[in-house]
Tab-separated table of C-alpha atoms in Angstrom:
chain	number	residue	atom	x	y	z
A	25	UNK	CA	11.095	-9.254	2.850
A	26	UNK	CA	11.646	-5.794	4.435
A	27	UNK	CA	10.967	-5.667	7.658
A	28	UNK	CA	9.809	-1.501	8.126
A	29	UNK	CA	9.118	-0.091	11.869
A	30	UNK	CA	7.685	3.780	12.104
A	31	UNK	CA	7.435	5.384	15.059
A	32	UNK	CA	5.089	6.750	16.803
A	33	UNK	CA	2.383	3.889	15.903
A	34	UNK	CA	-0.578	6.551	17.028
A	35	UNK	CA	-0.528	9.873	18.159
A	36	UNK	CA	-3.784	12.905	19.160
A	37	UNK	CA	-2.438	16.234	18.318
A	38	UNK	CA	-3.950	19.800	18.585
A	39	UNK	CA	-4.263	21.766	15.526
A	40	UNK	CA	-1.556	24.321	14.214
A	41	UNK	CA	1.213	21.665	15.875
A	42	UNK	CA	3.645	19.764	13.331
A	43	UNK	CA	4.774	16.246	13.883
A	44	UNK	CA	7.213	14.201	12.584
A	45	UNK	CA	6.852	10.823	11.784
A	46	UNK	CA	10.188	8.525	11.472
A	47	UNK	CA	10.280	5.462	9.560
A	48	UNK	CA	13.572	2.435	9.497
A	49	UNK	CA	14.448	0.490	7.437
A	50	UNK	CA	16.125	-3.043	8.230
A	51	UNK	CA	18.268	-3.095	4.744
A	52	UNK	CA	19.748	0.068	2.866
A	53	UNK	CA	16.761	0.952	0.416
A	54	UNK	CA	17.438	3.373	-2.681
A	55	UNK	CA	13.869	4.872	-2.828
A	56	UNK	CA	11.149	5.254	0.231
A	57	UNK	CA	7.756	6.088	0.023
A	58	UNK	CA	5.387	8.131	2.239
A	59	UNK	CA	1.711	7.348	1.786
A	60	UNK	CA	-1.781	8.926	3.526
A	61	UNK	CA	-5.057	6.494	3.859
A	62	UNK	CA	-7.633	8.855	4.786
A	63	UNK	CA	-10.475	7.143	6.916
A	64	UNK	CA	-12.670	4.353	4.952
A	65	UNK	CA	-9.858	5.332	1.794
A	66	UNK	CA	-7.596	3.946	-0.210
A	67	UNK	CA	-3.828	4.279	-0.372
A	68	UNK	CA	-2.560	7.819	-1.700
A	69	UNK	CA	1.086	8.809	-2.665
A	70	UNK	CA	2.010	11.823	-1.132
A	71	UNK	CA	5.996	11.233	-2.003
A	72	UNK	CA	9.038	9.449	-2.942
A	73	UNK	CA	12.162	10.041	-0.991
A	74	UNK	CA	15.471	9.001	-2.505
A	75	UNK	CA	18.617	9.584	0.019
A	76	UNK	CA	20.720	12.436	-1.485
A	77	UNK	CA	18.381	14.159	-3.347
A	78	UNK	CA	15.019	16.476	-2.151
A	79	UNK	CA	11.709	14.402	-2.626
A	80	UNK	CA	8.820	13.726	-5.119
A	81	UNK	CA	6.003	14.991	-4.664
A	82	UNK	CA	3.057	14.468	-5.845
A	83	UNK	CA	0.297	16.320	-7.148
A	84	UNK	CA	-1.986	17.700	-3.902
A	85	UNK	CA	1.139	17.025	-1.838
A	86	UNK	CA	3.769	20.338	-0.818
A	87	UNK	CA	7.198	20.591	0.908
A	88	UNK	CA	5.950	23.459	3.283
A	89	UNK	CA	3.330	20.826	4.514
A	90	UNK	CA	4.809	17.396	3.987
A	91	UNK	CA	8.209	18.453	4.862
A	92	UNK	CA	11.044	14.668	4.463
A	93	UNK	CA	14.358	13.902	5.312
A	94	UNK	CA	15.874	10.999	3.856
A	95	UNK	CA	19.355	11.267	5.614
A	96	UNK	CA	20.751	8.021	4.730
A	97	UNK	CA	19.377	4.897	3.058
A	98	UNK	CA	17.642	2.955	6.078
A	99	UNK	CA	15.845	5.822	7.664
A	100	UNK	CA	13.490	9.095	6.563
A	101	UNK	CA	11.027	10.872	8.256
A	102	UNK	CA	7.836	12.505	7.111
A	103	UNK	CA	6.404	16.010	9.129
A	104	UNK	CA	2.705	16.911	8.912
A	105	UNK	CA	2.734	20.651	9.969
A	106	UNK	CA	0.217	22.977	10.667
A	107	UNK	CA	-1.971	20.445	11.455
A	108	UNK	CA	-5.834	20.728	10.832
A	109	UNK	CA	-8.667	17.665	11.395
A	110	UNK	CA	-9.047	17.032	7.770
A	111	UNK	CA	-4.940	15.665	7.954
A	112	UNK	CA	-6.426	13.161	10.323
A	113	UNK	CA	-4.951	9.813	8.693
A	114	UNK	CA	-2.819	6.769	8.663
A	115	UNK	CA	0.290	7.861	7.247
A	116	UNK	CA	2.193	4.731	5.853
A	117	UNK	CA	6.278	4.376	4.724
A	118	UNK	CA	7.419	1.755	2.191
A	119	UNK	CA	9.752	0.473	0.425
A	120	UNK	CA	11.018	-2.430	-1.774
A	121	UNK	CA	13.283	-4.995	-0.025
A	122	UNK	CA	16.634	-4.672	-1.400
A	123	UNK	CA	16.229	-5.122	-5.733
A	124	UNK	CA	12.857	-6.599	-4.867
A	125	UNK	CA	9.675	-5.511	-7.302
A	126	UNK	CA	7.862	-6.179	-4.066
A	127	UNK	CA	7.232	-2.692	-2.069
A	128	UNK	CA	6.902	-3.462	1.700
A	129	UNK	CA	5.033	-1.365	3.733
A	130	UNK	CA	5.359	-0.517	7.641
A	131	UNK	CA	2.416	-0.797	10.076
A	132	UNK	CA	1.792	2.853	10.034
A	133	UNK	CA	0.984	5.959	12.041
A	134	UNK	CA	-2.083	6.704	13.257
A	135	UNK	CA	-2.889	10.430	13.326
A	136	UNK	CA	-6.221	12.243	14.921
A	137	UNK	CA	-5.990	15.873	15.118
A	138	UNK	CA	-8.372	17.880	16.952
B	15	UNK	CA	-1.124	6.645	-15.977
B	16	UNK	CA	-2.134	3.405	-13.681
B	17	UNK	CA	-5.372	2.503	-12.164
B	18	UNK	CA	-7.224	-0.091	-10.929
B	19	UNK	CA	-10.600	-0.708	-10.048
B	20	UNK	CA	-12.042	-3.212	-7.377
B	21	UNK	CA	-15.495	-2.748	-8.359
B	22	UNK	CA	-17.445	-4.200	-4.804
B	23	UNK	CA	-17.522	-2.558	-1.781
B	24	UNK	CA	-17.851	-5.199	0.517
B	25	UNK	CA	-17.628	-8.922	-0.188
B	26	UNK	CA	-19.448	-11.449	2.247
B	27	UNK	CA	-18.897	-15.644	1.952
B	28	UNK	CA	-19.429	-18.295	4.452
B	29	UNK	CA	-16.676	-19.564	6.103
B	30	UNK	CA	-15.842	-22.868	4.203
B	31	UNK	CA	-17.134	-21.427	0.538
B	32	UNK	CA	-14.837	-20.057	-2.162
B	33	UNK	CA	-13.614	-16.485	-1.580
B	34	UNK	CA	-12.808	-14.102	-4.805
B	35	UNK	CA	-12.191	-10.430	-4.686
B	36	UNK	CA	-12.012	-9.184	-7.907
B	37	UNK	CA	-9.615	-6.656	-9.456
B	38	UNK	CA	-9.504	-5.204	-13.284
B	39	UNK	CA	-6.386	-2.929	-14.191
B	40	UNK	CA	-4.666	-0.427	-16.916
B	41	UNK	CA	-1.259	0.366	-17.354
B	42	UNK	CA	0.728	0.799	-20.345
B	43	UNK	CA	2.782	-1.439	-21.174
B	44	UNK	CA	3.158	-4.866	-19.109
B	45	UNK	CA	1.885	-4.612	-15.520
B	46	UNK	CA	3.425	-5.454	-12.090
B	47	UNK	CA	0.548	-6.588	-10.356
B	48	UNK	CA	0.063	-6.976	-6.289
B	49	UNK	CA	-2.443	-7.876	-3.937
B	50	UNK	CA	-1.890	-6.628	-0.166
B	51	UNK	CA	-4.017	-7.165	3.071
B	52	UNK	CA	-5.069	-4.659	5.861
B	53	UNK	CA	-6.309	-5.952	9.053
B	54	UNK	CA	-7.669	-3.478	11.298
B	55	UNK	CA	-4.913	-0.954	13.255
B	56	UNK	CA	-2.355	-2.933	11.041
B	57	UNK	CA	-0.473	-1.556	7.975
B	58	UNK	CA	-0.549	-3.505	4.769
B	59	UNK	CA	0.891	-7.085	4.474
B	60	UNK	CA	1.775	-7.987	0.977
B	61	UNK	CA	0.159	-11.418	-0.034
B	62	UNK	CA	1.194	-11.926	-3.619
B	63	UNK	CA	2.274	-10.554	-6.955
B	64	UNK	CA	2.636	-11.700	-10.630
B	65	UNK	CA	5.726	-10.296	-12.343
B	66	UNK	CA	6.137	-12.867	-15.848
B	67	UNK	CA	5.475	-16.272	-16.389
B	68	UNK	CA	2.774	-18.433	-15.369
B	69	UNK	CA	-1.084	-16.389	-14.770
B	70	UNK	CA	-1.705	-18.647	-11.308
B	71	UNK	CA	0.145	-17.152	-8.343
B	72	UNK	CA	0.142	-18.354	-5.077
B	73	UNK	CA	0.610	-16.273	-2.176
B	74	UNK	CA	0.641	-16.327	1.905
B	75	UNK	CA	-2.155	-18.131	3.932
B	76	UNK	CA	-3.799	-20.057	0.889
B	77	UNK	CA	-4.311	-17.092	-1.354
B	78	UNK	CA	-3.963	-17.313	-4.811
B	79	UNK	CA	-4.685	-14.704	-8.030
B	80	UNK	CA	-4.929	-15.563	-11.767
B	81	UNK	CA	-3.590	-13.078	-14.120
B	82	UNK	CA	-5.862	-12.722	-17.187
B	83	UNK	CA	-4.164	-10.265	-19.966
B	84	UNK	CA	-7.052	-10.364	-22.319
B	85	UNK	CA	-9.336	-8.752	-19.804
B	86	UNK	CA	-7.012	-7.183	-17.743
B	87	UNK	CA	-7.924	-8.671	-14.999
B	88	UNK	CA	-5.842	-10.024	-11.552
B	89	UNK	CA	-8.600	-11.582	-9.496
B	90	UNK	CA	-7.776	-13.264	-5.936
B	91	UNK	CA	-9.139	-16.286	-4.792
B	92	UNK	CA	-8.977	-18.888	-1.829
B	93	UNK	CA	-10.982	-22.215	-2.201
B	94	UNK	CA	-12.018	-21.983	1.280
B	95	UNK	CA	-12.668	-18.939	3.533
B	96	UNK	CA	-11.643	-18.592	7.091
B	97	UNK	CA	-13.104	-15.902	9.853
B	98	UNK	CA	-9.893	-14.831	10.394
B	99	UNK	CA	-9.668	-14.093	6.228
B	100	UNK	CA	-12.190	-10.917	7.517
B	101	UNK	CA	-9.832	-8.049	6.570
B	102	UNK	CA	-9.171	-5.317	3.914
B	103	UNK	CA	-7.749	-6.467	0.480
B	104	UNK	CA	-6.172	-3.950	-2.009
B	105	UNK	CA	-5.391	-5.077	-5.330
B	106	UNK	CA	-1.825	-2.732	-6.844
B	107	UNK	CA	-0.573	-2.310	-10.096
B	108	UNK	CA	2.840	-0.085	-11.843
B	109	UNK	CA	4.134	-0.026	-14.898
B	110	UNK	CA	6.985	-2.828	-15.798
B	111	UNK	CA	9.239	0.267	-17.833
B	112	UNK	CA	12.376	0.649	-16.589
B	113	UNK	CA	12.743	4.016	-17.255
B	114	UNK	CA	9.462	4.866	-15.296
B	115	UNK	CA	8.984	4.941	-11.686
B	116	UNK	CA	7.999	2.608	-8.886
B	117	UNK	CA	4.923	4.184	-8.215
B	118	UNK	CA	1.889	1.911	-7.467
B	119	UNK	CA	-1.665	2.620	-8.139
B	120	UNK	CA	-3.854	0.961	-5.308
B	121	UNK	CA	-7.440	0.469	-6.017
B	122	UNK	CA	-10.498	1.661	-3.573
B	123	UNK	CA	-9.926	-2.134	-1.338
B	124	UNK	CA	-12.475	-4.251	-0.648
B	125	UNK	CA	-13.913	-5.277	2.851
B	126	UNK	CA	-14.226	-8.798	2.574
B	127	UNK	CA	-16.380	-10.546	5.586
B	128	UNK	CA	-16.005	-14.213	6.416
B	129	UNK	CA	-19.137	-15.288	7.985
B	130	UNK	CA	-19.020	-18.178	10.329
């Protein structure tokens, strides 16, 4: 399996202020994936990152807000700006281990904005 | 497009009885199916999937799911609960096609409770 670390686990941030989550990889992945779970929610897509190319959004999801890099094929990060309470969230990375139909997911970032 | 649908909230069992959280599905096509666990400040651990082949899967820490094609259902099961089974379960489904994407559809989760 893929083991998936993001960084930083939890952060408090003031609104208006951007932050950048990163996410690694422990095996060179062709596609990543950046998910929100909104408090007491379920799992929601916000994009899929493949290295070389500009991401997938989807729909409810923008680049000016949700801003990723995907720089080379273990690591990609994920930028919440312009912050506001309601983007208060776990924001989660995945990815399938190496030709695996099995998507793995990282332990997630923890994000309260006041 | 994919969905599922884990129709109870909350799922309570003594510790010792069976435990099933069940989980219905549409896709088009043949489905990928998953089953991942969230304990609390934790991200998701996966904990089983059915790809082809036979409907009983088994999975990590005694779980195990039967995949029923006639009702489209992927129901997981463990003969008997443990307190530390107290978590929340999603049940995940995409679309086998090769030409589509990897995108999963994740239903609602359910808070199962383990009471000892």
């Amino acid at each position: 399996s893929a083991v998936i670390s993001q960084k930083p686990s939890r952060d408090i941030c003031q609104r208006g202020t951007s932050l950048t989550i990163q996410c690694q990889v422990d095996s060179q992945v062709t596609m990543m994936f950046w998910y929100r779970q909104q408090p007491g929610q379920s799992l929601t897509l916000i994009a899929t990152a493949n290295q070389g190319s500009e991401a997938t959004y989807e729909s409810g999801f923008v680049i000016d807000k949700f801003p990723i890099s995907r720089p080379n094929l273990t690591f990609s990060t994920l930028t919440v700006s312009n912050m506001s309470p309601e983007d208060s969230s776990i924001y989660l990375c995945s990815a399938p281990s190496g030709g695996s139909d099995t998507q793995y997911f990282g332990p997630g970032t923890r994000l309260t904005v006041l | 497009a994919q969905s599922v649908a884990q129709p109870e909230d909350q799922v309570n069992v003594a510790e010792g009885n069976p435990l099933t959280v069940k989980c219905t599905y549409s896709v088009s096509g043949n489905p990928y199916l998953f089953w991942y666990v969230q304990y609390p400040n934790r991200g998701l651990q996966f904990l089983l999937k059915y790809i082809t082949g036979d409907n009983l899967v088994k999975g990590s820490y005694g779980f195990e799911a039967e995949f029923n094609k006639s009702q489209t259902s992927f129901h997981l099961k463990k003969p008997s609960a443990l307190v530390s089974d107290s978590a929340l379960y999603f049940c995940a489904v995409r679309a086998r096609s090769y030409y589509g994407n990897n995108r999963l559809a994740f239903g609602k989760g359910n808070q199962v409770v383990v009471i000892p």
